Short mmCIF file of C-alpha atoms in Angstrom, two decimals:
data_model
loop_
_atom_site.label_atom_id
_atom_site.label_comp_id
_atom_site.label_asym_id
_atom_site.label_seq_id
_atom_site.Cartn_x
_atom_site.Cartn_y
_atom_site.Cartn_z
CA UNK A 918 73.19 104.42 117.23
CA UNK A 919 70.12 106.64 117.86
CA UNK A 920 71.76 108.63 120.19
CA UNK A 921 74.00 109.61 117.22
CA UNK A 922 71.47 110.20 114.53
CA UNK A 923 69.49 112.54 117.11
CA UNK A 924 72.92 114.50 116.81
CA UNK A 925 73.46 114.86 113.43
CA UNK A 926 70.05 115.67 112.37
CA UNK A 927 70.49 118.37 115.01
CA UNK A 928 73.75 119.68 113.81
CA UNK A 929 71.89 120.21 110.39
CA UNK A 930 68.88 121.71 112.03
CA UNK A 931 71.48 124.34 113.23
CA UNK A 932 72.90 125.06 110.10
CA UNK A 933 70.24 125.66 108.94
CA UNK A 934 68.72 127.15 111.07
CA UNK A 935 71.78 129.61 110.91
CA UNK A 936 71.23 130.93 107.61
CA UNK A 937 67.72 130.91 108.30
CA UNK A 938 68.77 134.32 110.40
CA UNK A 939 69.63 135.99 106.89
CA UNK A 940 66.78 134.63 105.18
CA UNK A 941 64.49 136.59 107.69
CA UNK A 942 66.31 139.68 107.40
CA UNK A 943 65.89 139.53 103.38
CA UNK A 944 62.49 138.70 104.11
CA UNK A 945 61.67 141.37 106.12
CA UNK A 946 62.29 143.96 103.44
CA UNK A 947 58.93 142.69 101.35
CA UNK A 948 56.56 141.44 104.48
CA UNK A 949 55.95 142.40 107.93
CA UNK A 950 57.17 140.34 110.60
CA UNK A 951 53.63 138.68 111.59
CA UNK A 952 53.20 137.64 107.92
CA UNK A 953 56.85 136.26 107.43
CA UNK A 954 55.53 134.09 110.53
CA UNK A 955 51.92 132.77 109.12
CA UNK A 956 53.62 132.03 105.46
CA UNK A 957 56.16 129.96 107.38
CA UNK A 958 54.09 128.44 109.89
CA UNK A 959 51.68 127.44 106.66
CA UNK A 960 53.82 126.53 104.45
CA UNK A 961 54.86 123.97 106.99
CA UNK A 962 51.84 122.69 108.10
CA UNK A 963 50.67 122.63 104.32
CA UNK A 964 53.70 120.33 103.40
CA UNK A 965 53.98 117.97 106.43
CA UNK A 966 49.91 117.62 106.00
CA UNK A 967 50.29 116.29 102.41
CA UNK A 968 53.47 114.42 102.90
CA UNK A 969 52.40 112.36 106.00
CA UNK A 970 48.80 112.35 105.93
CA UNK A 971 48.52 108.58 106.75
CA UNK A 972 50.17 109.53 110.03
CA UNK A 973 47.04 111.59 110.90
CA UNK A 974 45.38 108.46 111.90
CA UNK A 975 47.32 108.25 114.57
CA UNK A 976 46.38 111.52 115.84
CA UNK A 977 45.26 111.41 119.90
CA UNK A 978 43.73 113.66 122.11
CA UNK A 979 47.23 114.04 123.93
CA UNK A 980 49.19 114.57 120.63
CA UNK A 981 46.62 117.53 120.07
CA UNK A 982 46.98 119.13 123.66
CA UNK A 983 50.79 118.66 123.30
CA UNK A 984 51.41 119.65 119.96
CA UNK A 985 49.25 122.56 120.45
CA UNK A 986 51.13 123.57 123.30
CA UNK A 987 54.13 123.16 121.29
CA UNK A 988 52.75 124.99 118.48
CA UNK A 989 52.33 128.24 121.02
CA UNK A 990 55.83 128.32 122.56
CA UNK A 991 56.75 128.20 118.61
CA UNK A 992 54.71 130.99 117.49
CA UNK A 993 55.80 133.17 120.62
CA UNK A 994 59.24 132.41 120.16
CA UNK A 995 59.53 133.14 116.97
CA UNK A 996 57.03 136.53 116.77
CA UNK A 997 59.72 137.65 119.40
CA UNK A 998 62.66 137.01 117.36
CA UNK A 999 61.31 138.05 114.28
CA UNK A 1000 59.85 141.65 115.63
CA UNK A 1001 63.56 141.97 117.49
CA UNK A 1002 65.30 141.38 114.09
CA UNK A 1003 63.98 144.37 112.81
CA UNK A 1004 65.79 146.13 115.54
CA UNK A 1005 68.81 144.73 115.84
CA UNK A 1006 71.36 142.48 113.45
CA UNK A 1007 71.40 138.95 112.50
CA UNK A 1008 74.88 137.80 114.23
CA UNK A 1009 73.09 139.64 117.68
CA UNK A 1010 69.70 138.24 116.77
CA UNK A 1011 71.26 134.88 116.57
CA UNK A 1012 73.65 134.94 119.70
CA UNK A 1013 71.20 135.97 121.65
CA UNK A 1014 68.79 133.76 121.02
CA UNK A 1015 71.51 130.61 121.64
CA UNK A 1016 70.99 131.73 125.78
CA UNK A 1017 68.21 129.35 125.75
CA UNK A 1018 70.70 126.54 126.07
CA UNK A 1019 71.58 127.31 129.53
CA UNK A 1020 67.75 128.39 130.60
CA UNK A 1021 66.36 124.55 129.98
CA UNK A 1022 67.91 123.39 132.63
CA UNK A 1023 66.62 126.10 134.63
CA UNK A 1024 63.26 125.35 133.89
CA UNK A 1025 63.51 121.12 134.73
CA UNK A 1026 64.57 122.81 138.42
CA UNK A 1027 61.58 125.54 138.69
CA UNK A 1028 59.21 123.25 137.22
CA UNK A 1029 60.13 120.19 138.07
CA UNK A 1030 62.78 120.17 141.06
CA UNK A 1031 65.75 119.04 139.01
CA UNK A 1032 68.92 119.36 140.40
CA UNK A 1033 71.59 122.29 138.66
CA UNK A 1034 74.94 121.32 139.45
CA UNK A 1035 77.58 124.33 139.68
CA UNK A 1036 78.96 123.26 135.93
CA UNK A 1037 75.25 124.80 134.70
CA UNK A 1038 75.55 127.49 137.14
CA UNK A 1039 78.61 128.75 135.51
CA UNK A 1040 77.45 128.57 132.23
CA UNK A 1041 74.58 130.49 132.89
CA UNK A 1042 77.00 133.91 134.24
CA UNK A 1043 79.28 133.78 131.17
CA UNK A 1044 76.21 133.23 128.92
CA UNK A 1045 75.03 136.32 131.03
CA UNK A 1046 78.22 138.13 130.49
CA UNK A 1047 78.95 136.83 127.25
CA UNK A 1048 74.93 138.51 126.14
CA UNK A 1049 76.31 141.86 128.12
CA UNK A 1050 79.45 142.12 126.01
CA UNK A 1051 77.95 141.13 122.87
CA UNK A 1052 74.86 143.07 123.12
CA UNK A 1053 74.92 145.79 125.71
CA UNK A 1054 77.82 147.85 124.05
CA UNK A 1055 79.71 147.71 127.04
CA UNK A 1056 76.96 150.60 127.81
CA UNK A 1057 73.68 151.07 129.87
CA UNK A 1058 71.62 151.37 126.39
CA UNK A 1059 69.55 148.51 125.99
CA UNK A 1060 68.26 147.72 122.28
CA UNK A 1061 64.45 147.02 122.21
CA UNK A 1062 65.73 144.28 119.76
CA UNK A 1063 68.17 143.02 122.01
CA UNK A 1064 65.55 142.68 124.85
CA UNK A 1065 62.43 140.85 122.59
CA UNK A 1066 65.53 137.94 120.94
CA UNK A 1067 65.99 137.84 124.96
CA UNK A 1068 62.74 136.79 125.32
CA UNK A 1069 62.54 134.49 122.24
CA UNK A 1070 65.62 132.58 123.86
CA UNK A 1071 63.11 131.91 126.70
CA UNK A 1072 60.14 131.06 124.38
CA UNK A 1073 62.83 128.63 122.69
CA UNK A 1074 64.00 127.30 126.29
CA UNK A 1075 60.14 126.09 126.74
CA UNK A 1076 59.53 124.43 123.53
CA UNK A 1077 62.83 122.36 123.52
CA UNK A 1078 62.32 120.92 127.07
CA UNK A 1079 58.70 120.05 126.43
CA UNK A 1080 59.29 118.66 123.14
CA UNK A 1081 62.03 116.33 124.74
CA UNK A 1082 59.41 115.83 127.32
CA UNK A 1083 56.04 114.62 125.05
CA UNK A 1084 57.97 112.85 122.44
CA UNK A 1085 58.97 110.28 124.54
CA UNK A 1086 55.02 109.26 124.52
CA UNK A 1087 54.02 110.58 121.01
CA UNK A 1088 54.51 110.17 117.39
CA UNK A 1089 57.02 113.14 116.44
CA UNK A 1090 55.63 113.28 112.75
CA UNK A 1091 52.26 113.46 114.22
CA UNK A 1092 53.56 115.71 116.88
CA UNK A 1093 55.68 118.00 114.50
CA UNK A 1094 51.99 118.60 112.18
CA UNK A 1095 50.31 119.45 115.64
CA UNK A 1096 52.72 122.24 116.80
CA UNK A 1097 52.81 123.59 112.66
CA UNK A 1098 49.26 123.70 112.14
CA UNK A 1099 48.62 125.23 116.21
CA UNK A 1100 51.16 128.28 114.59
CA UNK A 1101 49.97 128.79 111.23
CA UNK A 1102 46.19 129.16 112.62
CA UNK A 1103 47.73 131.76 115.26
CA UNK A 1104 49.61 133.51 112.52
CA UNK A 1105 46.98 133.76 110.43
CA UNK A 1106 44.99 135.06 112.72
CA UNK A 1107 47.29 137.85 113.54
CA UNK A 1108 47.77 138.63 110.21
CA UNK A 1109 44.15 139.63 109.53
CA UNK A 1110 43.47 141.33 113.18
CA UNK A 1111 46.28 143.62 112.04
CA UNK A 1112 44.91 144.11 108.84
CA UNK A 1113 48.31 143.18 106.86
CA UNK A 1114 46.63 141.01 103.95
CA UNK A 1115 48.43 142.94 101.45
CA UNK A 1116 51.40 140.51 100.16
CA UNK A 1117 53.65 141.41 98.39
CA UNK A 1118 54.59 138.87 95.65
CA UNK A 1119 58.65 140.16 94.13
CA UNK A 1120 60.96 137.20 93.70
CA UNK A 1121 63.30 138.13 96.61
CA UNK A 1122 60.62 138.31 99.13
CA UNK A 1123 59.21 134.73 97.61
CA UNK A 1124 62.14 133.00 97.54
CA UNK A 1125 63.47 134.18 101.11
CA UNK A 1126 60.11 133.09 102.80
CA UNK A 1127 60.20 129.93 100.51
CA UNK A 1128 63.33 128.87 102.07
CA UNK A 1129 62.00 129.81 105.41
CA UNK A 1130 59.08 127.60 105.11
CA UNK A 1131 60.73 124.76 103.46
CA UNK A 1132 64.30 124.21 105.35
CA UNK A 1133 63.96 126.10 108.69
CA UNK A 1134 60.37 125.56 109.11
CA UNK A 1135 59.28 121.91 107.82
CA UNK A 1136 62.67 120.08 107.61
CA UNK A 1137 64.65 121.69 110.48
CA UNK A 1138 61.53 121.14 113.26
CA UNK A 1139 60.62 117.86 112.05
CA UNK A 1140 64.70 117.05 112.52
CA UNK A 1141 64.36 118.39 115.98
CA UNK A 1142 61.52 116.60 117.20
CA UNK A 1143 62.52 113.03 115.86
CA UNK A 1144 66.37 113.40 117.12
CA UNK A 1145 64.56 114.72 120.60
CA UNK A 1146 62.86 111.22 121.50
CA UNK A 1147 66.48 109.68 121.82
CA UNK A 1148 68.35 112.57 123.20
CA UNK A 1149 68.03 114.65 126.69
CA UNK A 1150 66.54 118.20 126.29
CA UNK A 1151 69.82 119.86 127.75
CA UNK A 1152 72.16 117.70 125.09
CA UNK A 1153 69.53 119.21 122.02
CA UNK A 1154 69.99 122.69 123.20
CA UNK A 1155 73.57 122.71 123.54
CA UNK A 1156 73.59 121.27 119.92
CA UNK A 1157 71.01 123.82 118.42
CA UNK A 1158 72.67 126.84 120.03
CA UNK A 1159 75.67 126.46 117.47
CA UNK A 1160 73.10 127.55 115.12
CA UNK A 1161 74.13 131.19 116.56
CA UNK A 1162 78.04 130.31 115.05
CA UNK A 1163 76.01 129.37 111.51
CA UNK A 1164 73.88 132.91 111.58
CA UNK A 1165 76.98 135.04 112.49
CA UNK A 1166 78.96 132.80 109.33
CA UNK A 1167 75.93 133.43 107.21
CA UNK A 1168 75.50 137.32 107.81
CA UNK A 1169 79.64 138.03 107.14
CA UNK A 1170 79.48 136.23 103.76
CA UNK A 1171 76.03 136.72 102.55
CA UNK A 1172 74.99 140.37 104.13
CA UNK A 1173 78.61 141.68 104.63
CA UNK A 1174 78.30 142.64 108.25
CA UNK A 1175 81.39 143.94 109.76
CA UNK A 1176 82.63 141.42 112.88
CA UNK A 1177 83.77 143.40 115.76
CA UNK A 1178 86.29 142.73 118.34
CA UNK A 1179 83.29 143.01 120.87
CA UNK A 1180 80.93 140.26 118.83
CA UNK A 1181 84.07 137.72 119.39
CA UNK A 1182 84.37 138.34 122.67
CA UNK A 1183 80.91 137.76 122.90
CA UNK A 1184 80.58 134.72 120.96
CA UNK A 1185 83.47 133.38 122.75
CA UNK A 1186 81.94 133.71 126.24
CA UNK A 1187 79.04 132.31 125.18
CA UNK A 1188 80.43 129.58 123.23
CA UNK A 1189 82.53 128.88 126.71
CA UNK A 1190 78.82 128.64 128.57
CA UNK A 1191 77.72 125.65 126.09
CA UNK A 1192 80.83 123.84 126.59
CA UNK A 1193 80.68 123.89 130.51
CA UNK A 1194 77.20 123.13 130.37
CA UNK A 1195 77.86 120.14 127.98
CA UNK A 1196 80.86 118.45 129.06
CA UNK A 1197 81.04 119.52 132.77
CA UNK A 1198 85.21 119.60 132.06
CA UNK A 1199 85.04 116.08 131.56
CA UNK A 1200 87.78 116.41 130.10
CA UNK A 1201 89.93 118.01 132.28
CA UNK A 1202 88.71 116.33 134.84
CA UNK A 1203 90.74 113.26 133.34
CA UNK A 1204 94.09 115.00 132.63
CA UNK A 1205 93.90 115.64 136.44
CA UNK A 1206 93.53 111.70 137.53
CA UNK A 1207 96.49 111.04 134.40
CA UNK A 1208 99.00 113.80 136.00
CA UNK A 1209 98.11 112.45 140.27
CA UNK A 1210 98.91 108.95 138.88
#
């Protein structure tokens, strides 16, 4: 039964995180990208604080190391998406950034000797390919953009397999306020080393960064880390990375971006890597033993 809630609350964090893609690009035309980060970042930390400040009790020198941890990966992660979203569009921003699904299990085998079978292996080359098609141009130009959501997907990677890894021994609430607090300080801190204190205050720009810090900031990552402590770290990845389906949805209707021919191919490739990775053709694996019999 737990197994199953884990699931849906991750579906939803994909949604939403999904149209958080547009929200950022809306946002982006009233704040820089380092102070759409430390609104969101405090925003959630501000909210979670207030809402479950009993839980704080609980708070242990572990939680703090891990959560702080946590809170780093976030912040890196999402500084690199962010800055690349000002170079390239939301549908790419959000594709690109699903590739973390197939680098998790890379990093339990670096890190921690884990075995890859050949199922992950091949999901990995058509993620590669499907990244290529959808993002390359079928070209040698590389977008800047292109290159720093690259690097978010890896950020990403990182904070989903440790979060699956310390929430099996920590409060997620707790563990969630760690990681929000840990990026609003670091955001914050950005934001006056570069001097952007100026904010601007029109309603679009509000509401946008509003809806950042409410749904894809406080409810989506406190969804993620409670359905994490009964799910694997490979299983939440493969979920969140249909959040890329939700941001390409989201940008058509709401922002009017034209699909291409290439995008689908794209998406398609990609959406081809998460299913290998997830069901290891299960499936077809038991047509085979129906048609031998």
């Amino acid at each position: 039964m737990f197994k199953y809630i884990g699931e849906i609350l991750l579906v939803f964090t994909a949604i939403i995180w999904g149209s958080g893609f547009v929200a950022s690009a809306v946002a982006l035309e009233h704040y820089t990208p380092y102070q759409i980060l430390a609104g969101r970042f405090l925003i959630g930390a501000v909210i979670l604080s207030l809402i479950f400040f009993k839980k704080l009790n609980k708070l242990k020198k572990s939680t703090l190391i891990k959560g702080s941890l946590l809170g780093i990966f976030l912040y890196i992660a999402f500084a690199l998406q962010t800055v690349g979203l000002q170079f390239t569009t939301p549908s790419k921003n959000a594709f690109l950034t699903a590739v973390n699904v197939v680098i998790v299990p890379f990093i339990g085998f670096l890190l921690y000797k884990r075995k890859i079978d050949m199922y992950e292996l091949t999901g990995a080359v058509l993620a590669i390919v499907g990244i290529a098609v959808l993002s390359l141009k079928l070209s040698s130009d590389v977008n800047v953009g292109d290159i720093l959501t690259l690097g978010c997907a890896v950020g990403f990677a990182f904070h989903i397999f440790y979060t699956a890894k310390f929430v099996k021994t920590e409060d997620p609430v707790v563990l969630t306020i760690v990681q929000m607090v840990t990026a609003a300080v670091i955001g914050c801190i950005v934001v006056l080393f570069r001097g952007e204190t100026s904010f601007s205050m029109e309603t679009e720009g509000m509401i946008n960064l509003l809806y950042l810090g409410i749904f894809s900031t406080t409810i989506a990552f406190l969804m993620q880390t409670v359905a994490q402590k009964y799910i694997t770290e490979t299983k939440a990845a493969i979920i969140l990375a249909t959040e890329s389906f939700w941001g390409m949805v989201f940008s058509v209707i709401i922002l009017s971006e034209i699909m291409t021919s290439r995008m689908i191919i794209g998406a398609l490739l990609i959406l081809l890597a998460i299913l290998i990775s997830e069901t290891k053709m299960e499936f077809m694996k038991k047509d085979k033993i129906k048609t031998v019999a």
